[in-house]
Coordinates of N, CA and C and ligand atoms in Angstrom, one line a residue:
M158 N 1.1 6.0 -23.3 CA -0.3 5.7 -23.1 C -1.1 6.4 -24.2
S159 N -2.0 5.7 -24.8 CA -2.8 6.3 -25.8 C -3.8 7.3 -25.2
G160 N -4.3 8.2 -26.0 CA -5.3 9.2 -25.5 C -6.5 8.6 -25.0
A161 N -7.0 7.5 -25.7 CA -8.3 6.9 -25.2 C -8.1 6.3 -23.8
I162 N -7.0 5.6 -23.7 CA -6.8 4.9 -22.4 C -6.6 6.0 -21.3
A163 N -5.8 7.0 -21.6 CA -5.6 8.1 -20.6 C -6.9 8.7 -20.2
D164 N -7.8 8.9 -21.2 CA -9.1 9.5 -20.9 C -9.9 8.6 -20.0
A165 N -9.9 7.3 -20.3 CA -10.7 6.4 -19.5 C -10.1 6.3 -18.1
M166 N -8.8 6.4 -17.9 CA -8.2 6.3 -16.6 C -8.6 7.6 -15.8
A167 N -8.6 8.7 -16.5 CA -8.9 10.0 -15.9 C -10.3 10.0 -15.4
G168 N -11.2 9.3 -16.2 CA -12.6 9.3 -15.8 C -12.9 8.5 -14.6
I169 N -12.1 7.6 -14.2 CA -12.3 6.7 -13.1 C -12.1 7.5 -11.8
G170 N -11.0 8.2 -11.7 CA -10.8 9.0 -10.5 C -10.2 8.1 -9.4
H171 N -9.6 8.8 -8.4 CA -8.9 8.2 -7.3 C -9.5 8.7 -6.0
C172 N -9.5 7.8 -5.0 CA -9.8 8.2 -3.6 C -8.9 9.3 -3.1
S173 N -9.3 10.3 -2.5 CA -8.5 11.4 -2.1 C -7.6 11.0 -0.9
R174 N -8.0 9.9 -0.3 CA -7.3 9.5 1.0 C -6.3 8.4 0.7
C175 N -6.7 7.4 -0.1 CA -5.8 6.2 -0.2 C -5.3 6.0 -1.7
R176 N -5.8 6.7 -2.6 CA -5.5 6.7 -4.0 C -6.1 5.5 -4.8
M177 N -6.9 4.7 -4.1 CA -7.6 3.6 -4.8 C -8.5 4.2 -5.8
F178 N -8.8 3.4 -6.9 CA -9.7 3.8 -7.9 C -11.1 4.0 -7.2
S179 N -11.7 5.1 -7.5 CA -13.0 5.4 -6.9 C -13.8 6.4 -7.7
E180 N -15.1 6.2 -7.8 CA -15.9 7.2 -8.5 C -16.3 8.4 -7.6
H181 N -16.1 8.2 -6.3 CA -16.4 9.2 -5.3 C -15.1 9.7 -4.7
E182 N -15.2 10.8 -3.9 CA -14.0 11.4 -3.3 C -13.3 10.4 -2.4
L183 N -14.2 9.6 -1.7 CA -13.6 8.6 -0.8 C -14.1 7.2 -1.4
C184 N -13.1 6.2 -1.4 CA -13.5 4.9 -1.8 C -14.4 4.2 -0.7
S185 N -14.9 3.1 -1.1 CA -15.8 2.4 -0.1 C -15.1 2.0 1.2
I186 N -13.8 1.7 1.1 CA -13.1 1.3 2.3 C -12.8 2.5 3.2
C187 N -12.3 3.6 2.6 CA -12.1 4.8 3.4 C -13.4 5.3 4.0
A188 N -14.5 5.2 3.3 CA -15.7 5.7 3.7 C -16.4 4.8 4.7
A189 N -16.0 3.6 4.8 CA -16.6 2.6 5.7 C -16.4 3.0 7.2
S190 N -17.4 2.7 8.0 CA -17.1 2.9 9.5 C -16.8 1.6 10.1
G191 N -16.1 1.6 11.2 CA -15.8 0.4 11.9 C -14.5 -0.3 11.5
R192 N -13.7 0.4 10.6 CA -12.4 -0.1 10.3 C -11.4 0.5 11.2
D193 N -10.3 -0.2 11.4 CA -9.2 0.3 12.3 C -8.3 1.3 11.6
A194 N -8.5 2.6 11.8 CA -7.8 3.6 11.1 C -6.3 3.6 11.5
G195 N -6.0 2.9 12.6 CA -4.6 2.9 13.1 C -3.7 2.0 12.3
Q196 N -4.3 1.0 11.7 CA -3.5 0.1 10.9 C -3.6 0.5 9.4
L197 N -2.4 0.8 8.9 CA -2.3 1.3 7.5 C -1.5 0.4 6.7
C198 N -2.1 -0.3 5.7 CA -1.5 -1.3 4.9 C -1.1 -0.6 3.5
I199 N 0.2 -0.7 3.2 CA 0.7 0.0 1.9 C 0.8 -1.1 0.9
V200 N 0.1 -0.9 -0.2 CA 0.2 -1.9 -1.4 C 0.5 -1.1 -2.7
E201 N 0.9 -1.9 -3.7 CA 1.3 -1.3 -4.9 C 0.2 -1.0 -5.8
S202 N -0.9 -1.8 -5.8 CA -1.9 -1.6 -6.8 C -3.3 -1.9 -6.2
P203 N -4.4 -1.4 -6.8 CA -5.7 -1.7 -6.4 C -6.0 -3.2 -6.3
A204 N -5.4 -3.9 -7.3 CA -5.6 -5.4 -7.3 C -5.1 -6.0 -6.0
D205 N -4.0 -5.4 -5.4 CA -3.5 -5.9 -4.2 C -4.4 -5.6 -3.0
V206 N -5.1 -4.5 -3.0 CA -6.1 -4.2 -2.0 C -7.2 -5.3 -2.0
M207 N -7.7 -5.7 -3.2 CA -8.7 -6.7 -3.4 C -8.2 -8.1 -2.9
A208 N -6.9 -8.4 -3.2 CA -6.3 -9.6 -2.8 C -6.2 -9.7 -1.3
V209 N -5.7 -8.6 -0.6 CA -5.6 -8.6 0.9 C -7.0 -8.7 1.5
E210 N -8.0 -8.0 0.9 CA -9.3 -8.0 1.4 C -9.9 -9.4 1.3
D211 N -9.7 -10.1 0.2 CA -10.2 -11.4 0.0 C -9.6 -12.5 0.9
A212 N -8.2 -12.3 1.1 CA -7.5 -13.4 1.7 C -7.3 -13.3 3.2
T213 N -7.5 -12.1 3.7 CA -7.2 -11.9 5.1 C -8.5 -11.3 5.8
G214 N -8.4 -11.3 7.1 CA -9.5 -10.6 7.8 C -9.2 -9.2 8.2
F215 N -8.2 -8.6 7.4 CA -7.7 -7.3 7.7 C -8.8 -6.3 7.7
R216 N -8.9 -5.5 8.8 CA -10.0 -4.5 8.9 C -9.4 -3.1 9.1
G217 N -8.1 -2.9 8.7 CA -7.6 -1.5 8.7 C -7.8 -0.8 7.5
M218 N -6.9 0.2 7.2 CA -7.0 1.0 6.0 C -5.8 0.8 5.1
Y219 N -5.9 1.3 3.9 CA -4.9 1.1 2.9 C -4.3 2.4 2.4
F220 N -3.2 2.3 1.8 CA -2.7 3.4 0.9 C -2.1 2.7 -0.3
V221 N -2.6 3.1 -1.5 CA -2.2 2.5 -2.8 C -1.2 3.3 -3.5
L222 N 0.0 2.8 -3.7 CA 1.1 3.5 -4.3 C 0.8 3.7 -5.8
M223 N 0.1 2.8 -6.4 CA -0.1 2.8 -7.9 C 1.3 2.7 -8.6
G224 N 2.1 1.7 -8.0 CA 3.3 1.4 -8.7 C 4.4 1.2 -7.6
H225 N 5.6 1.3 -8.0 CA 6.7 1.1 -7.0 C 7.9 2.0 -7.5
L226 N 8.8 2.3 -6.6 CA 10.0 3.1 -7.0 C 10.7 2.4 -8.1
S227 N 10.9 3.2 -9.2 CA 11.6 2.7 -10.3 C 12.3 3.8 -11.1
P228 N 13.4 4.3 -10.5 CA 14.1 5.5 -11.0 C 14.4 5.4 -12.5
L229 N 14.7 4.2 -13.1 CA 15.0 4.2 -14.5 C 13.7 4.5 -15.3
D230 N 12.6 4.2 -14.8 CA 11.3 4.5 -15.5 C 10.8 5.9 -15.1
G231 N 11.5 6.6 -14.3 CA 11.1 8.0 -13.9 C 10.0 7.9 -12.8
V232 N 9.9 6.8 -12.1 CA 9.0 6.7 -11.0 C 9.7 6.9 -9.7
G233 N 9.5 8.1 -9.1 CA 10.1 8.4 -7.8 C 9.0 8.6 -6.8
P234 N 9.4 9.1 -5.6 CA 8.5 9.3 -4.5 C 7.3 10.1 -4.8
E235 N 7.5 11.1 -5.7 CA 6.4 12.0 -6.1 C 5.3 11.3 -6.8
E236 N 5.7 10.4 -7.8 CA 4.7 9.7 -8.6 C 3.9 8.7 -7.7
L237 N 4.5 8.3 -6.6 CA 3.8 7.3 -5.7 C 3.0 8.0 -4.6
G238 N 3.0 9.3 -4.6 CA 2.2 10.0 -3.6 C 2.8 9.9 -2.2
L239 N 4.1 9.7 -2.1 CA 4.7 9.4 -0.8 C 4.7 10.6 0.1
A240 N 4.7 11.8 -0.4 CA 4.6 13.0 0.4 C 3.2 13.0 1.1
M241 N 2.2 12.7 0.3 CA 0.8 12.6 0.8 C 0.7 11.5 1.9
L242 N 1.4 10.4 1.7 CA 1.4 9.3 2.7 C 2.1 9.8 4.0
E243 N 3.3 10.5 3.8 CA 4.0 10.9 5.0 C 3.2 12.0 5.8
Q244 N 2.4 12.8 5.1 CA 1.6 13.8 5.8 C 0.5 13.0 6.6
R245 N 0.0 12.0 6.0 CA -1.0 11.2 6.6 C -0.5 10.5 7.9
I246 N 0.8 10.0 7.8 CA 1.4 9.4 8.9 C 1.6 10.4 10.1
R247 N 1.9 11.7 9.7 CA 2.1 12.7 10.7 C 0.8 13.1 11.4
D248 N -0.2 13.2 10.5 CA -1.5 13.8 11.0 C -2.4 12.8 11.8
E249 N -2.2 11.5 11.5 CA -3.0 10.5 12.0 C -2.3 9.7 13.1
T250 N -3.0 9.0 13.9 CA -2.4 8.1 14.9 C -2.3 6.7 14.3
I251 N -1.1 6.4 13.7 CA -0.9 5.1 13.1 C -0.2 4.2 14.1
T252 N -0.8 3.1 14.4 CA -0.3 2.1 15.3 C 0.6 1.1 14.6
E253 N 0.4 0.9 13.3 CA 1.2 0.0 12.6 C 1.1 0.3 11.1
L254 N 2.3 0.5 10.5 CA 2.4 0.6 9.1 C 2.7 -0.7 8.5
I255 N 1.8 -1.3 7.7 CA 2.0 -2.7 7.2 C 2.5 -2.6 5.8
I256 N 3.7 -2.9 5.5 CA 4.3 -2.8 4.2 C 4.1 -4.0 3.4
A257 N 3.2 -3.9 2.4 CA 2.8 -5.1 1.6 C 3.2 -4.9 0.1
T258 N 4.4 -4.4 -0.1 CA 4.8 -4.2 -1.5 C 5.2 -5.6 -2.0
N259 N 5.3 -5.8 -3.3 CA 5.7 -7.1 -3.9 C 7.2 -7.4 -3.6
P260 N 7.5 -8.8 -3.4 CA 8.8 -9.2 -3.2 C 9.7 -9.2 -4.5
T261 N 9.7 -8.0 -5.1 CA 10.5 -7.9 -6.3 C 11.6 -6.9 -6.0
V262 N 12.6 -6.7 -6.9 CA 13.7 -5.7 -6.6 C 13.1 -4.3 -6.3
E263 N 12.1 -3.9 -7.2 CA 11.5 -2.6 -7.0 C 10.6 -2.5 -5.7
G264 N 9.9 -3.6 -5.5 CA 9.1 -3.7 -4.3 C 9.9 -3.6 -3.0
D265 N 11.1 -4.2 -3.0 CA 12.0 -4.2 -1.9 C 12.6 -2.8 -1.7
A266 N 12.9 -2.1 -2.8 CA 13.5 -0.8 -2.7 C 12.4 0.2 -2.1
T267 N 11.2 -0.1 -2.5 CA 10.0 0.7 -2.1 C 9.8 0.5 -0.6
A268 N 9.9 -0.8 -0.2 CA 9.7 -1.2 1.2 C 10.7 -0.5 2.1
H269 N 12.0 -0.5 1.6 CA 13.0 0.2 2.4 C 12.7 1.7 2.6
Y270 N 12.3 2.3 1.5 CA 11.9 3.7 1.6 C 10.8 3.9 2.6
L271 N 9.8 3.1 2.6 CA 8.7 3.2 3.5 C 9.1 2.9 5.0
A272 N 10.0 2.0 5.1 CA 10.5 1.7 6.5 C 11.3 2.9 7.1
D273 N 12.1 3.5 6.2 CA 12.8 4.7 6.6 C 11.8 5.9 7.0
M274 N 10.8 6.0 6.2 CA 9.7 7.0 6.5 C 9.1 6.7 7.8
A275 N 8.7 5.5 8.1 CA 8.1 5.1 9.3 C 9.0 5.4 10.5
A276 N 10.3 5.1 10.3 CA 11.3 5.3 11.4 C 11.5 6.7 11.7
R277 N 11.6 7.6 10.7 CA 11.8 9.0 11.0 C 10.5 9.7 11.6
N278 N 9.4 9.0 11.4 CA 8.2 9.6 12.1 C 7.8 8.8 13.3
K279 N 8.7 7.9 13.7 CA 8.5 7.0 14.9 C 7.2 6.3 14.9
V280 N 6.9 5.7 13.7 CA 5.7 4.8 13.6 C 6.1 3.4 13.4
P281 N 5.6 2.4 14.2 CA 6.0 1.0 14.1 C 5.6 0.5 12.7
A282 N 6.5 -0.2 12.1 CA 6.3 -0.7 10.7 C 6.6 -2.2 10.7
S283 N 5.8 -2.9 9.8 CA 6.1 -4.3 9.6 C 6.0 -4.6 8.2
R284 N 6.6 -5.7 7.8 CA 6.5 -6.1 6.4 C 6.0 -7.5 6.3
I285 N 5.1 -7.8 5.3 CA 4.5 -9.1 5.3 C 5.6 -10.1 4.9
A286 N 5.5 -11.3 5.5 CA 6.5 -12.4 5.3 C 6.6 -12.9 3.9
H287 N 7.7 -13.5 3.6 CA 7.9 -13.9 2.3 C 7.5 -15.3 2.0
G288 N 6.2 -15.6 2.3 CA 5.6 -16.8 1.8 C 5.3 -16.6 0.3
V289 N 5.2 -15.2 0.0 CA 5.0 -14.8 -1.4 C 6.3 -15.1 -2.1
P290 N 6.2 -15.8 -3.2 CA 7.4 -16.2 -3.9 C 8.2 -15.0 -4.4
L291 N 9.5 -15.1 -4.4 CA 10.3 -14.0 -4.9 C 10.0 -13.7 -6.3
G292 N 9.9 -12.4 -6.6 CA 9.5 -12.0 -7.9 C 8.0 -12.1 -8.2
G293 N 7.3 -12.6 -7.2 CA 5.8 -12.7 -7.4 C 5.1 -11.5 -7.1
E294 N 3.8 -11.4 -7.4 CA 3.0 -10.3 -7.2 C 1.8 -10.7 -6.4
L295 N 1.5 -9.9 -5.4 CA 0.4 -10.3 -4.4 C -0.8 -10.7 -5.1
E296 N -1.2 -10.0 -6.1 CA -2.5 -10.3 -6.7 C -2.6 -11.7 -7.4
Y297 N -1.4 -12.3 -7.7 CA -1.4 -13.6 -8.3 C -1.2 -14.8 -7.3
V298 N -1.0 -14.4 -6.1 CA -0.7 -15.4 -5.0 C -2.0 -16.0 -4.5
D299 N -2.0 -17.3 -4.2 CA -3.3 -17.8 -3.7 C -3.6 -17.3 -2.4
G300 N -4.9 -17.3 -2.0 CA -5.3 -16.6 -0.8 C -4.7 -17.2 0.5
G301 N -4.5 -18.5 0.5 CA -3.9 -19.1 1.7 C -2.5 -18.6 2.0
T302 N -1.7 -18.6 0.9 CA -0.3 -18.1 1.0 C -0.3 -16.6 1.4
L303 N -1.2 -15.9 0.8 CA -1.2 -14.4 1.1 C -1.6 -14.2 2.6
S304 N -2.6 -14.9 3.0 CA -3.0 -14.8 4.4 C -1.9 -15.2 5.3
H305 N -1.2 -16.3 5.0 CA -0.1 -16.7 5.9 C 1.0 -15.6 5.9
A306 N 1.3 -15.0 4.8 CA 2.4 -14.0 4.7 C 1.9 -12.8 5.4
F307 N 0.6 -12.5 5.3 CA 0.1 -11.2 6.0 C 0.2 -11.3 7.5
Y308 N -0.2 -12.5 8.0 CA -0.2 -12.7 9.5 C 1.2 -13.0 10.0
G309 N 2.1 -13.4 9.1 CA 3.5 -13.7 9.5 C 4.4 -12.5 9.4
R310 N 3.8 -11.3 9.3 CA 4.6 -10.1 9.0 C 5.4 -9.8 10.3
R311 N 6.6 -9.2 10.0 CA 7.6 -8.9 11.0 C 7.9 -7.4 11.1
P312 N 8.2 -7.0 12.3 CA 8.6 -5.6 12.4 C 9.9 -5.3 11.6
V313 N 10.0 -4.1 11.0 CA 11.2 -3.7 10.3 C 11.8 -2.5 11.0
D314 N 13.1 -2.3 10.9 CA 13.7 -1.1 11.5 C 14.8 -0.6 10.6
Ligands
ZN98 ZN1 -9.8 5.3 -0.1

């Protein structure tokens, strides 16, 4: 990454709670009142948050991985903030962990990791249905398809 881009990225900042891009310590979603803090939707990118917000009536919270597990590229649990996520799962009362990673090889591997994390912390987890085309990315899927996949989500174990 070039220095200029790195500087620009650093200037944006991230929400301390969900890792979404934010100019403030908490992003507008985390800071909002009236959302269901028990439903935690895990997505790969900030664009996926916008896609889910636009396509569904979801009123829970998010956690943004800023990527997916990709050992060959040196992206492991640490880079994705998964320790922070697990701490959040332990500290908060999560009624449903909604896994909305992309249906790609890396997204699937990440989803399995998240499902294991949910299981060992005894938190119910679900994954959005695969109306999303294989290899597709949530942000490029039309709203109707994403909404269908979101509400067709199934428990994972
Ligand atoms: Zn946030």
